[in-house]
């Protein structure tokens, strides 16, 4: 009976997350990114998960792992599908510059933060741990939240131009973040005993096999979907089948489905013909997938450091705060430097300019992919850390209040 | 200009997926899985995953969905219904076929892996029930009640009598002969609705076949319960209250719950406009959980729910059922491929004599009963000639009833061997039934 209740809870959660009521609530509040966008579901996951009231325990969670795997692959496909030939060609030089700056500085910041965390964590193999932590922290640091609506809409052309740059940059950096994090996870991973090892050969072989499988599946799916002519039933079938297949293949080779999904999405996106049926199915399902991932993240996350002593709590809050402050300081700086040449045509003083401060929601998905492969509990704590940083960085966009611009 | 028009027309008429493309895709799919597994086993140093079972489930589900769809499309190229291709794919990747050839290691899905597909299978049964129920509307049922009753009664009468005699000749037991005869009279709602949905515009004849199948199966489930109850009551080794419990659950429970749930569903659908795919899936999950928790029959419950909801609020539920039909293709692929993987070919081979005799008599009984009933109730000559073919397929309900024999008589030696014979008969009808039904649906014009 408890099992039935568990499945029912999962179903109702997905339903409520995708309902119009949730959307209405999210739009009503000015701080929608905290209350909406999956955070409420994350809180619900914490409440009913093993670290909350404990309705869902480890055994029941293992029963829904196939759903989680498919959700992760689905997220990968949604990100990868942004990699369309026409969109890539349309990226202006200024945005390429912004992306490169953000990527470089975020990676450097991740290496430094990983060194610090590795000292606290004290793993058996510091080099492997450094790579693993750099990969996961890079996922936290790279990119930003593409959502701009909650920051206040200004309909003048410079603000709109900046909003487009923010959204396009977030999309491109999401691809980079996902690729870097999953590659790091593939090369530095845990063995049967839970110790972190660095196995680049095995990781690369697995990656090559995943790529081979993705190419075969993508070509077949593209061929079928291209000729399906907006047939919804057939598109749904191919999407579900391909997602299941890709997540299964990824797990077989020690991955999580994020990378295979990303590659699949990119291959489909780069195809000569746009598959509008597939795009429709994926965009329709996006809120449900995001909500599902956040709910599972809530169930999985643990307080970093285990919350055993006041000391460890303070250390973790200090780390989160320092990373959030780093975002608050560095992200606007990077944006100002990268966009200096077009300062006159984009509104760098508009509320939209604060969007890069907020952490990308995809971070949670990447860490969730790490969590399902990790048996040491490190990933659970990293999700906790990412949630803290995300909340702090989101709240930091409201302070100091942006000055009113003269531009109407 | 004429030449150009002809070229465009030819291009439109050209099949979208060539047989070569489909065959190559299918081979690539199966090859991909085999290569993946082989490499995973041979190459060391690949990161170990903590999720082998979950990954295996999604992998198999992907293979089944894509593989059975490709097989269905491929078999359609030679004029057979896609269901046959889906069943054949299930047989080829399932454990039974390769065990029969004494090469069990070659099967893509082994017996233990089949268990992991129970969840998707039960969801598929619910979805089939919902769509089948929604295909029958009350005005159609009211106008055609006399024909439906006659068709159902005619077949059941002839099949029960003819199969009963043949089964008695082989088994030398009246209770066993009655059990075999009752199950032989059942048909497959799943196959009927799958073939009906395959048609771009379902005909009146197709709807008539589906309505008759559903009505007949509902009646036979009750009849089978009573038969089991009577046999159990006369047998000292079985608890009578178990049989009563089963009857109550399968008759009143399933139908009552289906009707009762239609009202909250209507209430919810009146308030939900978006994310209908999630609503359909959540409803199916809820029904599957609810049925397994209180032990009622999922197919009958879903059928009743679909029928009631569709008829009490046709406008409010239209979007819900349209989405269910969109998901139906994937559902059919899972259901029929899994059904194929479950088929027991060794039982069919071991009991071929009795199986062919029973199936031949069943065939004759259905033909006689359906033809007489159709002819005397005003169906067109073509419909009268082909009505029988719609009742040959057997699948879900028949298999559930066959499984119930072993459950109800766990201490009787005859129970397991009888179940094997019945399942072997169902296997044969499951393979040839869809082909015959597809021919019938094509032969009868859409206006009849």
CSV table of N, CA and C in Angstrom, one decimal, chain A residues 1 4 7-8 11-12 14-15 18-21 23 65-66 69-70 186 189-190 192 199 202-203 205-206 209 213 216-217 220 223-224 227-229 232-234 236-238 240-242 244-245 247-249 251-254 284 287-288 372-375, chain B residues 11-12 16-17 21 25 28-29 32-33 35-37 39-40 43-52 54-59 61-63 65-66 69-70 73 270-279 282 285-286 289 292-293 325-327 329-330 333:
chain,number,residue,atom,x,y,z
A,1,UNK,N,0.8,-1.2,0.0
A,1,UNK,CA,0.0,0.0,0.0
A,1,UNK,C,0.9,1.3,0.0
A,4,UNK,N,2.1,1.9,-3.3
A,4,UNK,CA,1.1,2.5,-4.2
A,4,UNK,C,1.0,4.0,-3.9
A,7,UNK,N,3.9,5.8,-5.6
A,7,UNK,CA,3.7,6.1,-7.0
A,7,UNK,C,2.7,7.2,-7.3
A,8,UNK,N,1.7,7.2,-6.4
A,8,UNK,CA,0.6,8.2,-6.6
A,8,UNK,C,1.2,9.6,-6.3
A,11,UNK,N,3.1,10.7,-9.3
A,11,UNK,CA,2.2,11.1,-10.4
A,11,UNK,C,1.6,12.5,-10.1
A,12,UNK,N,1.1,12.7,-8.8
A,12,UNK,CA,0.4,14.0,-8.5
A,12,UNK,C,1.4,15.1,-8.6
A,14,UNK,N,4.1,15.4,-10.5
A,14,UNK,CA,4.3,15.7,-11.9
A,14,UNK,C,3.1,16.5,-12.5
A,15,UNK,N,1.9,16.0,-12.1
A,15,UNK,CA,0.7,16.7,-12.6
A,15,UNK,C,0.6,18.1,-12.1
A,18,UNK,N,3.0,20.6,-13.6
A,18,UNK,CA,2.7,21.0,-15.0
A,18,UNK,C,1.4,21.7,-15.1
A,19,UNK,N,0.7,21.9,-14.0
A,19,UNK,CA,-0.6,22.4,-14.1
A,19,UNK,C,-0.6,24.0,-14.3
A,20,UNK,N,-1.7,24.5,-14.7
A,20,UNK,CA,-1.8,26.0,-14.9
A,20,UNK,C,-1.8,26.7,-13.6
A,21,UNK,N,-2.2,26.1,-12.4
A,21,UNK,CA,-2.2,26.7,-11.1
A,21,UNK,C,-0.7,27.1,-10.7
A,23,UNK,N,1.8,27.4,-12.7
A,23,UNK,CA,2.3,28.5,-13.6
A,23,UNK,C,1.8,29.9,-13.2
A,65,UNK,N,14.1,4.6,-10.5
A,65,UNK,CA,15.4,5.0,-11.1
A,65,UNK,C,15.2,5.0,-12.7
A,66,UNK,N,14.5,4.1,-13.3
A,66,UNK,CA,14.3,4.2,-14.7
A,66,UNK,C,13.7,5.5,-15.2
A,69,UNK,N,16.4,8.2,-15.0
A,69,UNK,CA,17.3,8.0,-16.1
A,69,UNK,C,16.8,8.7,-17.3
A,70,UNK,N,15.5,8.4,-17.6
A,70,UNK,CA,14.9,8.9,-18.8
A,70,UNK,C,14.8,10.4,-18.7
A,186,UNK,N,33.0,11.0,-16.4
A,186,UNK,CA,33.3,9.8,-17.2
A,186,UNK,C,34.8,9.3,-16.9
A,189,UNK,N,36.0,8.6,-11.7
A,189,UNK,CA,34.8,8.0,-11.1
A,189,UNK,C,35.1,7.1,-10.0
A,190,UNK,N,34.0,6.6,-9.4
A,190,UNK,CA,34.2,5.7,-8.2
A,190,UNK,C,34.2,4.2,-8.7
A,192,UNK,N,34.3,0.0,-7.4
A,192,UNK,CA,33.3,-0.8,-6.6
A,192,UNK,C,33.4,-0.5,-5.1
A,199,UNK,N,40.5,7.2,-14.5
A,199,UNK,CA,40.7,6.2,-15.5
A,199,UNK,C,40.3,6.8,-16.9
A,202,UNK,N,39.6,4.1,-19.8
A,202,UNK,CA,38.2,3.5,-19.7
A,202,UNK,C,37.1,4.5,-20.0
A,203,UNK,N,37.3,5.7,-19.5
A,203,UNK,CA,36.3,6.8,-19.7
A,203,UNK,C,36.2,7.1,-21.2
A,205,UNK,N,37.1,5.1,-23.8
A,205,UNK,CA,36.5,4.0,-24.5
A,205,UNK,C,35.0,4.0,-24.4
A,206,UNK,N,34.6,4.2,-23.1
A,206,UNK,CA,33.1,4.3,-22.9
A,206,UNK,C,32.5,5.4,-23.6
A,209,UNK,N,32.2,4.6,-27.3
A,209,UNK,CA,31.1,3.6,-27.5
A,209,UNK,C,29.7,4.3,-27.4
A,213,UNK,N,27.0,4.6,-30.4
A,213,UNK,CA,25.6,4.2,-30.3
A,213,UNK,C,24.7,5.4,-30.6
A,216,UNK,N,24.3,6.0,-34.3
A,216,UNK,CA,23.4,5.0,-35.0
A,216,UNK,C,21.9,5.4,-34.6
A,217,UNK,N,21.6,5.6,-33.4
A,217,UNK,CA,20.3,5.9,-32.9
A,217,UNK,C,19.8,7.2,-33.6
A,220,UNK,N,19.0,6.9,-37.3
A,220,UNK,CA,17.7,6.2,-37.5
A,220,UNK,C,16.6,7.1,-37.1
A,223,UNK,N,16.0,9.9,-39.6
A,223,UNK,CA,15.4,9.4,-40.8
A,223,UNK,C,13.9,9.2,-40.7
A,224,UNK,N,13.5,8.6,-39.6
A,224,UNK,CA,12.1,8.4,-39.4
A,224,UNK,C,11.3,9.6,-39.1
A,227,UNK,N,10.6,12.0,-42.1
A,227,UNK,CA,9.5,11.5,-43.0
A,227,UNK,C,8.2,11.4,-42.3
A,228,UNK,N,8.2,11.7,-41.0
A,228,UNK,CA,6.9,11.5,-40.2
A,228,UNK,C,5.9,12.6,-40.5
A,229,UNK,N,6.3,13.7,-41.0
A,229,UNK,CA,5.4,14.8,-41.4
A,229,UNK,C,4.5,15.2,-40.2
A,232,UNK,N,2.0,13.2,-34.8
A,232,UNK,CA,2.3,13.2,-33.3
A,232,UNK,C,2.5,11.9,-32.7
A,233,UNK,N,1.7,10.9,-33.1
A,233,UNK,CA,1.8,9.6,-32.5
A,233,UNK,C,3.1,9.0,-32.7
A,234,UNK,N,3.6,9.1,-34.0
A,234,UNK,CA,4.9,8.5,-34.4
A,234,UNK,C,6.0,9.2,-33.7
A,236,UNK,N,6.0,10.9,-30.9
A,236,UNK,CA,6.0,10.5,-29.5
A,236,UNK,C,6.6,9.1,-29.3
A,237,UNK,N,6.3,8.2,-30.1
A,237,UNK,CA,6.8,6.8,-30.0
A,237,UNK,C,8.3,6.9,-30.2
A,238,UNK,N,8.8,7.5,-31.3
A,238,UNK,CA,10.2,7.6,-31.5
A,238,UNK,C,11.0,8.3,-30.4
A,240,UNK,N,10.1,8.6,-27.2
A,240,UNK,CA,10.1,7.7,-26.0
A,240,UNK,C,11.1,6.6,-26.2
A,241,UNK,N,11.0,5.9,-27.3
A,241,UNK,CA,11.9,4.8,-27.6
A,241,UNK,C,13.3,5.2,-27.6
A,242,UNK,N,13.6,6.3,-28.2
A,242,UNK,CA,15.1,6.7,-28.3
A,242,UNK,C,15.6,7.1,-26.9
A,244,UNK,N,14.6,6.0,-24.0
A,244,UNK,CA,14.8,4.8,-23.2
A,244,UNK,C,16.1,4.1,-23.6
A,245,UNK,N,16.2,4.0,-24.9
A,245,UNK,CA,17.4,3.3,-25.5
A,245,UNK,C,18.7,4.0,-25.1
A,247,UNK,N,19.3,6.2,-22.6
A,247,UNK,CA,19.6,6.2,-21.2
A,247,UNK,C,20.1,4.8,-20.8
A,248,UNK,N,19.5,3.7,-21.4
A,248,UNK,CA,20.0,2.4,-21.1
A,248,UNK,C,21.4,2.2,-21.6
A,249,UNK,N,21.7,2.7,-22.8
A,249,UNK,CA,23.1,2.5,-23.3
A,249,UNK,C,24.1,3.3,-22.5
A,251,UNK,N,23.9,4.1,-19.3
A,251,UNK,CA,24.1,3.4,-18.0
A,251,UNK,C,25.0,2.1,-18.2
A,252,UNK,N,24.8,1.5,-19.3
A,252,UNK,CA,25.6,0.3,-19.6
A,252,UNK,C,27.1,0.6,-19.6
A,253,UNK,N,27.4,1.8,-20.2
A,253,UNK,CA,28.8,2.3,-20.2
A,253,UNK,C,29.2,3.2,-19.1
A,254,UNK,N,28.4,3.2,-18.0
A,254,UNK,CA,28.8,3.9,-16.8
A,254,UNK,C,28.4,5.4,-16.8
A,284,UNK,N,7.0,21.2,-25.2
A,284,UNK,CA,5.8,20.9,-24.4
A,284,UNK,C,6.2,20.2,-23.1
A,287,UNK,N,8.7,21.8,-19.0
A,287,UNK,CA,8.5,22.1,-17.5
A,287,UNK,C,8.3,20.8,-16.7
A,288,UNK,N,7.7,19.8,-17.3
A,288,UNK,CA,7.5,18.6,-16.6
A,288,UNK,C,8.8,17.9,-16.3
A,372,UNK,N,23.4,9.8,-8.9
A,372,UNK,CA,22.9,8.4,-9.1
A,372,UNK,C,24.0,7.4,-9.4
A,373,UNK,N,25.2,8.0,-9.7
A,373,UNK,CA,26.3,7.1,-9.8
A,373,UNK,C,27.2,7.0,-8.6
A,374,UNK,N,27.0,7.9,-7.7
A,374,UNK,CA,27.9,8.0,-6.5
A,374,UNK,C,27.3,7.3,-5.3
A,375,UNK,N,28.2,6.5,-4.7
A,375,UNK,CA,27.7,5.8,-3.5
A,375,UNK,C,28.3,6.4,-2.2
B,11,UNK,N,5.2,10.9,-56.0
B,11,UNK,CA,6.0,11.1,-54.8
B,11,UNK,C,5.2,11.0,-53.6
B,12,UNK,N,3.9,11.5,-53.6
B,12,UNK,CA,3.0,11.4,-52.5
B,12,UNK,C,2.6,9.9,-52.2
B,16,UNK,N,6.7,6.0,-47.3
B,16,UNK,CA,7.6,6.9,-46.6
B,16,UNK,C,8.9,6.2,-46.2
B,17,UNK,N,8.7,5.0,-45.7
B,17,UNK,CA,9.8,4.2,-45.2
B,17,UNK,C,9.9,2.9,-46.1
B,21,UNK,N,15.1,0.4,-45.7
B,21,UNK,CA,15.4,1.3,-44.5
B,21,UNK,C,15.0,0.7,-43.2
B,25,UNK,N,17.3,-0.6,-40.2
B,25,UNK,CA,17.2,0.0,-38.9
B,25,UNK,C,17.0,-1.0,-37.8
B,28,UNK,N,20.2,-2.9,-37.2
B,28,UNK,CA,21.1,-2.0,-36.5
B,28,UNK,C,20.7,-1.9,-35.0
B,29,UNK,N,19.4,-1.9,-34.8
B,29,UNK,CA,18.9,-1.7,-33.4
B,29,UNK,C,19.3,-3.0,-32.6
B,32,UNK,N,23.0,-3.2,-32.3
B,32,UNK,CA,23.5,-2.2,-31.3
B,32,UNK,C,23.5,-2.8,-29.9
B,33,UNK,N,22.4,-3.4,-29.6
B,33,UNK,CA,22.2,-3.9,-28.2
B,33,UNK,C,23.2,-5.1,-28.0
B,35,UNK,N,26.0,-5.7,-29.5
B,35,UNK,CA,27.4,-5.1,-29.5
B,35,UNK,C,27.6,-4.4,-28.1
B,36,UNK,N,26.7,-3.6,-27.7
B,36,UNK,CA,26.8,-2.9,-26.4
B,36,UNK,C,27.0,-3.9,-25.3
B,37,UNK,N,26.2,-4.9,-25.2
B,37,UNK,CA,26.4,-5.9,-24.1
B,37,UNK,C,27.7,-6.6,-24.2
B,39,UNK,N,30.5,-5.7,-25.7
B,39,UNK,CA,31.7,-4.8,-25.3
B,39,UNK,C,31.7,-4.5,-23.8
B,40,UNK,N,30.6,-4.3,-23.3
B,40,UNK,CA,30.5,-4.0,-21.8
B,40,UNK,C,31.1,-5.2,-21.0
B,43,UNK,N,35.4,-5.4,-22.3
B,43,UNK,CA,36.3,-4.4,-22.1
B,43,UNK,C,36.3,-4.0,-20.6
B,44,UNK,N,37.5,-4.0,-20.0
B,44,UNK,CA,37.6,-3.6,-18.6
B,44,UNK,C,38.0,-2.1,-18.5
B,45,UNK,N,37.8,-1.6,-17.4
B,45,UNK,CA,38.2,-0.2,-17.2
B,45,UNK,C,37.1,0.8,-17.4
B,46,UNK,N,36.0,0.3,-17.9
B,46,UNK,CA,34.8,1.2,-18.1
B,46,UNK,C,34.2,1.5,-16.7
B,47,UNK,N,33.9,2.8,-16.5
B,47,UNK,CA,33.3,3.1,-15.2
B,47,UNK,C,32.1,2.2,-14.8
B,48,UNK,N,32.1,1.8,-13.6
B,48,UNK,CA,31.0,1.0,-13.1
B,48,UNK,C,29.8,1.8,-12.7
B,49,UNK,N,28.7,1.4,-13.0
B,49,UNK,CA,27.5,2.1,-12.7
B,49,UNK,C,26.8,1.4,-11.5
B,50,UNK,N,26.1,2.2,-10.7
B,50,UNK,CA,25.4,1.6,-9.6
B,50,UNK,C,23.9,1.3,-10.1
B,51,UNK,N,23.7,1.4,-11.3
B,51,UNK,CA,22.3,1.3,-11.8
B,51,UNK,C,22.1,0.2,-12.9
B,52,UNK,N,22.7,-0.9,-12.7
B,52,UNK,CA,22.5,-1.9,-13.8
B,52,UNK,C,21.1,-2.3,-14.1
B,54,UNK,N,18.2,-0.6,-13.4
B,54,UNK,CA,17.4,0.5,-13.9
B,54,UNK,C,17.8,0.7,-15.4
B,55,UNK,N,19.1,0.6,-15.7
B,55,UNK,CA,19.6,0.8,-17.0
B,55,UNK,C,19.1,-0.3,-17.9
B,56,UNK,N,19.1,-1.5,-17.4
B,56,UNK,CA,18.6,-2.6,-18.2
B,56,UNK,C,17.1,-2.5,-18.6
B,57,UNK,N,16.4,-2.0,-17.6
B,57,UNK,CA,14.9,-1.8,-17.9
B,57,UNK,C,14.7,-0.8,-19.0
B,58,UNK,N,15.4,0.3,-18.9
B,58,UNK,CA,15.2,1.4,-19.9
B,58,UNK,C,15.7,0.9,-21.3
B,59,UNK,N,16.8,0.2,-21.2
B,59,UNK,CA,17.4,-0.4,-22.5
B,59,UNK,C,16.4,-1.3,-23.2
B,61,UNK,N,13.1,-1.5,-22.7
B,61,UNK,CA,11.9,-0.8,-23.1
B,61,UNK,C,12.2,-0.1,-24.4
B,62,UNK,N,13.4,0.5,-24.6
B,62,UNK,CA,13.7,1.2,-25.8
B,62,UNK,C,13.7,0.3,-27.0
B,63,UNK,N,14.4,-0.9,-26.7
B,63,UNK,CA,14.4,-1.9,-27.8
B,63,UNK,C,13.0,-2.4,-28.2
B,65,UNK,N,10.1,-0.9,-27.8
B,65,UNK,CA,9.3,0.2,-28.4
B,65,UNK,C,9.7,0.4,-29.9
B,66,UNK,N,11.0,0.6,-30.1
B,66,UNK,CA,11.5,0.9,-31.4
B,66,UNK,C,11.5,-0.4,-32.3
B,69,UNK,N,7.9,-1.4,-33.3
B,69,UNK,CA,7.4,-0.5,-34.3
B,69,UNK,C,8.0,-0.7,-35.7
B,70,UNK,N,9.3,-0.9,-35.7
B,70,UNK,CA,10.0,-1.2,-37.0
B,70,UNK,C,9.5,-2.5,-37.6
B,73,UNK,N,6.0,-2.0,-39.1
B,73,UNK,CA,6.0,-1.3,-40.3
B,73,UNK,C,6.5,-2.2,-41.4
B,270,UNK,N,-12.4,18.9,-16.4
B,270,UNK,CA,-13.1,20.1,-16.7
B,270,UNK,C,-12.2,21.3,-16.2
B,271,UNK,N,-11.2,21.0,-15.3
B,271,UNK,CA,-10.4,22.1,-14.8
B,271,UNK,C,-9.0,22.1,-15.3
B,272,UNK,N,-8.6,21.0,-16.1
B,272,UNK,CA,-7.3,21.0,-16.6
B,272,UNK,C,-7.3,21.1,-18.1
B,273,UNK,N,-6.6,22.1,-18.6
B,273,UNK,CA,-6.6,22.3,-20.1
B,273,UNK,C,-5.2,21.9,-20.7
B,274,UNK,N,-4.1,22.0,-20.0
B,274,UNK,CA,-2.8,21.8,-20.5
B,274,UNK,C,-2.2,20.5,-20.0
B,275,UNK,N,-1.0,20.2,-20.5
B,275,UNK,CA,-0.3,19.0,-20.0
B,275,UNK,C,-1.1,17.8,-20.0
B,276,UNK,N,-1.9,17.6,-21.1
B,276,UNK,CA,-2.8,16.4,-21.1
B,276,UNK,C,-2.0,15.1,-21.2
B,277,UNK,N,-0.8,15.1,-21.8
B,277,UNK,CA,0.0,13.8,-21.8
B,277,UNK,C,0.3,13.4,-20.4
B,278,UNK,N,0.7,14.4,-19.5
B,278,UNK,CA,1.0,14.0,-18.1
B,278,UNK,C,-0.3,13.5,-17.4
B,279,UNK,N,-1.4,14.1,-17.7
B,279,UNK,CA,-2.7,13.7,-17.1
B,279,UNK,C,-3.0,12.3,-17.5
B,282,UNK,N,-0.6,9.9,-15.7
B,282,UNK,CA,-0.8,9.9,-14.3
B,282,UNK,C,-2.1,9.1,-14.0
B,285,UNK,N,-1.2,5.5,-14.4
B,285,UNK,CA,-0.4,5.0,-13.2
B,285,UNK,C,-1.4,4.8,-12.0
B,286,UNK,N,-2.2,5.8,-11.8
B,286,UNK,CA,-3.2,5.7,-10.7
B,286,UNK,C,-4.0,4.4,-10.8
B,289,UNK,N,-2.1,1.3,-10.1
B,289,UNK,CA,-1.8,1.1,-8.6
B,289,UNK,C,-3.1,0.7,-7.9
B,292,UNK,N,-4.1,-2.9,-8.7
B,292,UNK,CA,-3.2,-4.0,-8.1
B,292,UNK,C,-3.4,-3.9,-6.6
B,293,UNK,N,-3.7,-2.8,-6.0
B,293,UNK,CA,-3.8,-2.7,-4.5
B,293,UNK,C,-5.0,-3.4,-4.0
B,325,UNK,N,-5.1,8.4,-27.5
B,325,UNK,CA,-4.9,7.8,-28.8
B,325,UNK,C,-3.6,8.1,-29.4
B,326,UNK,N,-3.0,9.3,-29.1
B,326,UNK,CA,-1.7,9.6,-29.6
B,326,UNK,C,-0.6,8.7,-29.0
B,327,UNK,N,-0.8,8.4,-27.7
B,327,UNK,CA,0.1,7.5,-27.0
B,327,UNK,C,-0.1,6.0,-27.3
B,329,UNK,N,0.0,4.2,-30.0
B,329,UNK,CA,0.9,3.5,-30.9
B,329,UNK,C,2.1,2.9,-30.0
B,330,UNK,N,2.6,3.8,-29.2
B,330,UNK,CA,3.7,3.3,-28.3
B,330,UNK,C,3.2,2.2,-27.3
B,333,UNK,N,2.9,-1.1,-29.1
B,333,UNK,CA,4.2,-1.7,-29.4
B,333,UNK,C,4.7,-2.4,-28.1
